[in-house]
XYZ file of C-alpha atoms in Angstrom:
81
model
C 29.712 40.658 -37.667
C 26.792 38.247 -36.732
C 27.383 37.245 -32.992
C 25.187 34.347 -33.479
C 27.720 32.337 -35.880
C 30.621 33.478 -33.595
C 32.206 30.544 -31.305
C 32.130 31.786 -27.516
C 35.154 30.728 -25.813
C 34.406 28.606 -22.913
C 35.361 29.760 -19.523
C 38.074 28.444 -17.465
C 35.956 28.716 -14.666
C 33.118 26.809 -15.763
C 32.752 22.650 -15.183
C 32.978 20.580 -18.235
C 30.646 18.322 -16.556
C 28.394 18.494 -13.977
C 29.145 15.957 -11.092
C 26.738 14.687 -8.424
C 27.673 14.274 -4.845
C 26.099 11.061 -3.479
C 23.176 11.413 -1.112
C 24.291 11.257 2.769
C 22.222 9.088 5.203
C 20.089 12.179 5.956
C 19.214 14.912 3.565
C 19.826 18.136 5.782
C 17.189 19.986 3.454
C 14.409 17.812 4.913
C 13.151 18.539 8.661
C 13.020 15.104 10.183
C 10.703 14.771 12.975
C 8.224 18.001 12.558
C 5.379 16.243 10.967
C 3.907 16.002 14.491
C 3.934 19.423 14.896
C 2.641 20.366 11.320
C -0.156 18.055 11.711
C -1.066 19.760 14.931
C -0.867 23.186 13.390
C -2.755 22.230 10.416
C -5.598 20.710 12.702
C -5.661 23.755 15.067
C -6.035 26.233 12.041
C -8.836 24.086 10.675
C -10.568 24.437 14.052
C -9.994 28.042 14.225
C -11.393 28.479 10.582
C -14.611 26.313 11.834
C -14.746 28.434 15.044
C -14.646 31.840 13.200
C -17.378 30.703 10.553
C -19.443 29.207 12.985
C -19.616 32.783 14.816
C -21.196 34.145 11.924
C -23.340 31.508 10.874
C -24.293 28.038 12.497
C -25.472 26.381 9.404
C -21.886 26.693 7.446
C -20.468 25.673 10.383
C -22.343 22.608 10.462
C -21.878 21.885 6.758
C -17.908 22.424 7.139
C -17.917 19.812 9.916
C -20.447 17.765 7.955
C -18.140 17.696 5.063
C -15.080 17.265 7.051
C -16.437 14.174 8.878
C -17.796 12.796 5.252
C -14.444 13.400 3.700
C -12.179 11.405 6.439
C -14.620 8.634 5.860
C -14.311 8.813 2.081
C -10.638 8.911 2.483
C -10.380 5.972 4.891
C -12.964 3.663 2.527
C -11.033 4.226 -0.248
C -7.536 3.897 1.223
C -8.732 0.447 2.680
C -10.448 -1.065 -0.442
């Protein structure tokens, strides 16, 4: 008996076609208004990381700070060109 040739019966519970519901005005899965807190948290983590590295080596702290400063300037430059 070859199972690959047999046709499987369709389940009565399985839908025949996928139906899409129209999207409401606001998506409940997207957090609205949390961007500000996320940016504050990211900046806080970056400052904590630089401070932790600076505790061990001042040169590395200055290098990371300079790289971040240069990155911000380059990002701004490329966005406005």
